[in-house]
Amino acid sequence: MDPGDTNAAFGLGFNILVNVLTLTGLMIGVVGVPADDVLGTVLPALGVALVLGNGYYTFLARRLARRDGRTDVTALPYGPSVPHMFIVVFVIMLPVYLTSGDAVRAWEAGLAWAFVIGVIVLIGAFVGPLIRRFTPRAALLGTLAGISLTFISMRPAAQMWDAAWIGLPVLAVILIGFLTGIRLPGNIPIGLAALLLGTAIGWIGGYMSVPDVGAAVSDIAVGLPDLRLDMLASGLRDLAPLLATAIPLGVYNFTEAMSNVESAAAAGDAYDLRSVLLADGAGAVIGSALGSPFPPAVYIGHPGWKDAGGRIGYSLASGVVVAALCFLGLFGLLSALLPLPAIVPILLYIGLLIGAQAFQAVPRIHAAAVVIAVLPNLASWAAGLIDNSLAAAGTTADQVGQEALGNAGVVYDGLNTLGQGAVLAGLVLGAVVTFVIDRRFLAAGIAAATGAALSFVGLVHAPEVAWAANPQVALGYLLMGAVCVAAGALRGHPSPADAGAPAETPADTPAAAGVAQVDDPGHAPGPPAADVEPVLDRPAGGTERG
């Protein structure tokens, strides 16, 4: 690998490392699955998925490089999905464990849930490209920015500031190395240098514990993947309760993948969406058959790794290394050796770049659409934080009461409703605002009507999939659409504001709306409109920008 690939491989490897450490702790500490089963079955299954998935995305990157005759193509990153980790543990497995007291039964429910997620993503491979073709780029990237700023960035930021004397110097190394292109002596990879610095500070400062390392060494055990079809079949026997979350989360998976592919296209690498979705769905199905309840997915962050110099080989290298750690059972030892505040700043860096890209890769006039697409994920994150805080206190929002919460300044019901189905909700709201800005009022009305249909069946703004899940919100979207359509009838009567409309963004052009207009629906849109700024205008590490 060239220095850029090495640099990005370390960064992505630490990203995946954090996530695997997290899911390991959740399985053992929350669900009560024995450490031997987690290290001997779950992690090896995840290792298989990492090798297969990253190998496949390396193949796609090579194919794209040959097709375009380019040397600066960056492979898509791949690993265990962060939001799904917490959802499958706290929404699926933990309730089963608390009810039955059986950790294995809870594990089986998680496997069945992951399998259903994979099947839904496979189905989405055939409808996702069509959805992407007609969805404005501002809605896609705004939704992705919402996920990145909340679920990817906020937890690492909190973990950093919990030990800021470790996390902030590490963040400084990452920012200087990745954003300025300054090279370290001997071309030491930025990610490695950052990790070594943070680890040294943590150990010197007494943050880490020698006895913990000794205990972790005793838990090392080689684990080889094996089929767990009996556990999967057992979990699928009680499938009905899982569908309420599996269906919307499966839809979430393919819409998030759709946004990630659009993000890569905005950075210069136009991947085929159907190929990506088929890989993600297959990874979830294979992982569940081998014993992993954590569906892998294309990661947020392609532009960040591209800017760090990553090309075709970085993702596969990081996947192989992390997979080897999974097979060798070394994650317990790593968690005892490496301070968490030294690892998580890389996630914050990725969040910064994705948030920036959402504004840089769309016409400036669509900035408001990006912001509104962020809001549902912000609401989902805030509502989840409230729920977790109340659960830690042994209560719930219903027990506390909406009046008491409201008196404390917490608009819980509104946050919870806005945040349900956040990815789809962000796409809908971002599309409505984009079309309104471009004065495509009929298209805005259709987008609002889509929001009404999704609300009515519970895919957005409702706690579960059901008929008439939230008719009030559905009615609100219908009325919103009616207003937009009525506004279209007034287009023949210009208002004084028309005189100031920006001439460089034609109202009815697909480019202005950021819509992917392609012959092959799996391919990304062509060059952006004239007023689109580059995603990042400064190359990192001396590498050529795509």
XYZ file of C-alpha atoms in Angstrom, residues 153-169 171-172 175 207 340-342 344-345 348-349 352:
29
model
C -19.838 12.284 16.678
C -21.577 13.085 19.954
C -20.727 9.934 21.911
C -17.017 10.078 20.962
C -16.979 13.779 21.807
C -18.410 13.028 25.253
C -15.910 10.206 25.777
C -13.074 12.532 24.769
C -14.078 15.286 27.150
C -14.446 12.735 29.928
C -10.634 12.551 29.727
C -9.837 15.667 27.704
C -6.172 15.576 28.663
C -5.915 12.397 26.559
C -8.473 13.040 23.823
C -7.659 16.620 22.804
C -3.942 16.098 21.971
C -7.621 15.098 18.098
C -5.015 17.772 17.360
C -6.805 17.302 12.503
C -5.700 6.309 33.358
C -10.768 4.770 24.792
C -10.253 8.585 24.663
C -7.182 7.896 22.497
C -12.522 7.804 19.550
C -11.245 11.166 18.168
C -15.290 12.867 15.671
C -13.062 13.747 12.715
C -16.824 16.839 11.034
